[in-house]
PDB file of C-alpha atoms in Angstrom:
ATOM      1  CA  MET S   9     -26.584  -1.860  31.439  1.00  0.00           C
ATOM      2  CA  ALA S  10     -23.730  -2.100  33.449  1.00  0.00           C
ATOM      3  CA  ARG S  11     -20.262  -1.621  32.195  1.00  0.00           C
ATOM      4  CA  ILE S  12     -16.804  -3.615  34.114  1.00  0.00           C
ATOM      5  CA  ALA S  13     -13.362  -3.452  33.244  1.00  0.00           C
ATOM      6  CA  GLY S  14     -14.339  -1.546  29.969  1.00  0.00           C
ATOM      7  CA  VAL S  15     -17.125  -4.704  28.466  1.00  0.00           C
ATOM      8  CA  ASN S  16     -20.599  -3.778  28.587  1.00  0.00           C
ATOM      9  CA  ILE S  17     -22.647  -6.962  30.838  1.00  0.00           C
ATOM     10  CA  PRO S  18     -25.611  -8.169  29.508  1.00  0.00           C
ATOM     11  CA  THR S  19     -28.243  -7.201  31.687  1.00  0.00           C
ATOM     12  CA  ASN S  20     -30.784 -10.118  31.510  1.00  0.00           C
ATOM     13  CA  LYS S  21     -28.444 -12.623  32.415  1.00  0.00           C
ATOM     14  CA  ARG S  22     -27.388 -14.312  35.459  1.00  0.00           C
ATOM     15  CA  VAL S  23     -24.443 -12.199  36.849  1.00  0.00           C
ATOM     16  CA  VAL S  24     -22.110 -15.714  36.886  1.00  0.00           C
ATOM     17  CA  ILE S  25     -22.996 -16.187  32.911  1.00  0.00           C
ATOM     18  CA  ALA S  26     -22.265 -12.478  32.648  1.00  0.00           C
ATOM     19  CA  LEU S  27     -19.314 -11.807  34.333  1.00  0.00           C
ATOM     20  CA  GLN S  28     -17.762 -14.484  31.722  1.00  0.00           C
ATOM     21  CA  TYR S  29     -18.589 -12.028  28.876  1.00  0.00           C
ATOM     22  CA  ILE S  30     -15.054 -10.362  30.155  1.00  0.00           C
ATOM     23  CA  HIS S  31     -11.626 -11.462  28.642  1.00  0.00           C
ATOM     24  CA  GLY S  32     -10.260 -13.188  31.415  1.00  0.00           C
ATOM     25  CA  ILE S  33     -12.822 -14.599  33.572  1.00  0.00           C
ATOM     26  CA  GLY S  34     -14.283 -17.436  33.587  1.00  0.00           C
ATOM     27  CA  ALA S  35     -16.545 -20.015  35.190  1.00  0.00           C
ATOM     28  CA  LYS S  36     -14.372 -20.458  38.224  1.00  0.00           C
ATOM     29  CA  PHE S  37     -13.331 -16.622  38.336  1.00  0.00           C
ATOM     30  CA  ALA S  38     -17.130 -15.575  38.067  1.00  0.00           C
ATOM     31  CA  GLN S  39     -17.952 -18.124  40.805  1.00  0.00           C
ATOM     32  CA  GLU S  40     -15.437 -16.543  43.322  1.00  0.00           C
ATOM     33  CA  ILE S  41     -15.886 -13.204  42.653  1.00  0.00           C
ATOM     34  CA  ILE S  42     -19.775 -13.626  43.283  1.00  0.00           C
ATOM     35  CA  GLU S  43     -18.637 -15.382  46.436  1.00  0.00           C
ATOM     36  CA  LYS S  44     -16.265 -12.603  47.976  1.00  0.00           C
ATOM     37  CA  ASN S  45     -19.204  -9.984  47.268  1.00  0.00           C
ATOM     38  CA  ASN S  46     -21.629 -12.178  48.900  1.00  0.00           C
ATOM     39  CA  ILE S  47     -24.203 -12.178  45.942  1.00  0.00           C
ATOM     40  CA  ASP S  48     -26.594 -14.848  45.313  1.00  0.00           C
ATOM     41  CA  ALA S  49     -25.799 -16.943  41.944  1.00  0.00           C
ATOM     42  CA  ALA S  50     -29.416 -17.094  40.573  1.00  0.00           C
ATOM     43  CA  ARG S  51     -29.459 -13.402  40.772  1.00  0.00           C
ATOM     44  CA  ARG S  52     -29.708 -11.447  37.205  1.00  0.00           C
ATOM     45  CA  VAL S  53     -27.846  -8.521  36.499  1.00  0.00           C
ATOM     46  CA  ASN S  54     -30.439  -6.057  36.104  1.00  0.00           C
ATOM     47  CA  GLU S  55     -31.346  -6.565  39.965  1.00  0.00           C
ATOM     48  CA  LEU S  56     -28.300  -5.665  41.188  1.00  0.00           C
ATOM     49  CA  SER S  57     -27.708  -2.508  43.054  1.00  0.00           C
ATOM     50  CA  ASP S  58     -25.460   0.172  42.065  1.00  0.00           C
ATOM     51  CA  ALA S  59     -23.241  -0.117  45.117  1.00  0.00           C
ATOM     52  CA  GLU S  60     -23.038  -3.943  44.301  1.00  0.00           C
ATOM     53  CA  VAL S  61     -22.328  -3.333  40.212  1.00  0.00           C
ATOM     54  CA  LEU S  62     -19.596  -0.783  42.124  1.00  0.00           C
ATOM     55  CA  GLN S  63     -17.962  -3.826  44.503  1.00  0.00           C
ATOM     56  CA  ILE S  64     -17.804  -6.328  41.960  1.00  0.00           C
ATOM     57  CA  ARG S  65     -15.935  -3.710  39.677  1.00  0.00           C
ATOM     58  CA  GLU S  66     -13.479  -2.682  42.392  1.00  0.00           C
ATOM     59  CA  THR S  67     -12.754  -6.519  43.195  1.00  0.00           C
ATOM     60  CA  ILE S  68     -12.346  -7.466  39.280  1.00  0.00           C
ATOM     61  CA  ASP S  69     -10.093  -4.485  39.672  1.00  0.00           C
ATOM     62  CA  ARG S  70      -8.094  -5.717  42.551  1.00  0.00           C
ATOM     63  CA  ASP S  71      -7.612  -9.072  42.050  1.00  0.00           C
ATOM     64  CA  TYR S  72      -7.782 -10.280  38.655  1.00  0.00           C
ATOM     65  CA  LEU S  73      -5.846  -9.278  35.464  1.00  0.00           C
ATOM     66  CA  VAL S  74      -8.705  -8.863  32.401  1.00  0.00           C
ATOM     67  CA  GLU S  75      -9.258  -7.449  29.179  1.00  0.00           C
ATOM     68  CA  GLY S  76      -6.314  -5.139  27.888  1.00  0.00           C
ATOM     69  CA  ASP S  77      -4.031  -5.744  30.266  1.00  0.00           C
ATOM     70  CA  LEU S  78      -4.176  -9.768  29.913  1.00  0.00           C
ATOM     71  CA  ARG S  79      -4.425  -9.663  26.355  1.00  0.00           C
ATOM     72  CA  ARG S  80      -0.689  -7.180  26.837  1.00  0.00           C
ATOM     73  CA  GLU S  81       0.598  -9.591  29.236  1.00  0.00           C
ATOM     74  CA  THR S  82       0.565 -12.497  26.472  1.00  0.00           C
ATOM     75  CA  ALA S  83       1.172 -10.699  23.625  1.00  0.00           C
ATOM     76  CA  MET S  84       4.477  -9.671  25.816  1.00  0.00           C
ATOM     77  CA  ASN S  85       5.116 -13.318  26.506  1.00  0.00           C
ATOM     78  CA  ILE S  86       4.670 -14.381  22.662  1.00  0.00           C
ATOM     79  CA  LYS S  87       6.870 -11.472  21.888  1.00  0.00           C
ATOM     80  CA  ARG S  88       9.645 -12.300  24.496  1.00  0.00           C
ATOM     81  CA  LEU S  89       9.712 -15.955  23.260  1.00  0.00           C
ATOM     82  CA  MET S  90      10.167 -14.975  19.554  1.00  0.00           C
ATOM     83  CA  ASP S  91      13.127 -12.827  20.586  1.00  0.00           C
ATOM     84  CA  LEU S  92      15.142 -15.544  22.461  1.00  0.00           C
ATOM     85  CA  GLY S  93      14.648 -17.957  19.235  1.00  0.00           C
ATOM     86  CA  CYS S  94      13.567 -20.430  21.378  1.00  0.00           C
ATOM     87  CA  TYR S  95      11.639 -23.275  19.671  1.00  0.00           C
ATOM     88  CA  ARG S  96       8.480 -22.180  20.670  1.00  0.00           C
ATOM     89  CA  GLY S  97       9.732 -18.808  19.371  1.00  0.00           C
ATOM     90  CA  LEU S  98       9.738 -19.824  15.955  1.00  0.00           C
ATOM     91  CA  ARG S  99       6.940 -21.951  15.381  1.00  0.00           C
ATOM     92  CA  HIS S 100       5.146 -18.484  16.920  1.00  0.00           C
ATOM     93  CA  ARG S 101       7.069 -16.199  14.354  1.00  0.00           C
ATOM     94  CA  ARG S 102       6.299 -18.696  11.237  1.00  0.00           C
ATOM     95  CA  GLY S 103       2.906 -19.197  12.567  1.00  0.00           C
ATOM     96  CA  LEU S 104       2.920 -22.753  12.775  1.00  0.00           C
ATOM     97  CA  PRO S 105       1.487 -24.920  15.589  1.00  0.00           C
ATOM     98  CA  VAL S 106       3.300 -24.485  18.719  1.00  0.00           C
ATOM     99  CA  ARG S 107       2.209 -27.276  21.106  1.00  0.00           C
ATOM    100  CA  GLY S 108       3.580 -30.329  18.970  1.00  0.00           C
ATOM    101  CA  GLN S 109       0.585 -31.368  16.971  1.00  0.00           C
ATOM    102  CA  ARG S 110       1.433 -32.763  13.145  1.00  0.00           C
ATOM    103  CA  THR S 111       1.460 -30.812  10.315  1.00  0.00           C
ATOM    104  CA  HIS S 112       1.910 -33.347   7.472  1.00  0.00           C
ATOM    105  CA  THR S 113      -2.085 -32.962   7.346  1.00  0.00           C
ATOM    106  CA  ASN S 114      -4.293 -30.688   9.324  1.00  0.00           C
ATOM    107  CA  ALA S 115      -2.660 -27.223  11.012  1.00  0.00           C
ATOM    108  CA  ARG S 116      -5.294 -25.641   8.488  1.00  0.00           C
ATOM    109  CA  THR S 117      -6.046 -23.168  11.230  1.00  0.00           C
ATOM    110  CA  ARG S 118      -2.659 -22.022  12.153  1.00  0.00           C
ATOM    111  CA  LYS S 119      -1.235 -22.381   8.230  1.00  0.00           C
ATOM    112  CA  GLY S 120      -4.078 -20.418   6.243  1.00  0.00           C
ATOM    113  CA  PRO S 121      -6.059 -22.257   3.578  1.00  0.00           C
ATOM    114  CA  ALA S 122      -4.250 -24.440   1.311  1.00  0.00           C
ATOM    115  CA  LYS S 123      -2.079 -23.137  -1.352  1.00  0.00           C
ATOM    116  CA  PRO S 124      -1.938 -25.251  -4.279  1.00  0.00           C
ATOM    117  CA  ILE S 125       1.187 -26.621  -5.416  1.00  0.00           C
ATOM    118  CA  ALA S 126       1.780 -26.015  -9.811  1.00  0.00           C
ATOM    119  CA  GLY S 127       2.782 -29.269 -11.110  1.00  0.00           C
ATOM    120  CA  LYS S 128       1.490 -31.784  -8.506  1.00  0.00           C
ATOM    121  CA  LYS S 129      -1.672 -33.086 -10.743  1.00  0.00           C
ATOM    122  CA  LYS S 130      -1.485 -37.057 -11.290  1.00  0.00           C
TER     123      LYS S 130
END
């Protein structure tokens, strides 16, 4: 099992698909990585040599922000908005939708399970 950026990559999948298991690498970046390293898209992870895995690992470390660093940067961006007290920061602080969605109905993902209101029965 290949280990890249602190993630165990599945060995029986194609390289393009397996790279997407790393947080911060999607379809586009995975394709870019294999093109930079001249690896055939049809090859599987278990067919890669140790040198090729090392090459992929170095490319990701050098050119992409992934896993812990990416999560930390995202968290810092959200914390900055909250500290500023801007509208988006307030929405984050209150646990409500940030991007203008309605909250009268729906928004259960952000608000959590519905809380019953006492005496609301008709």
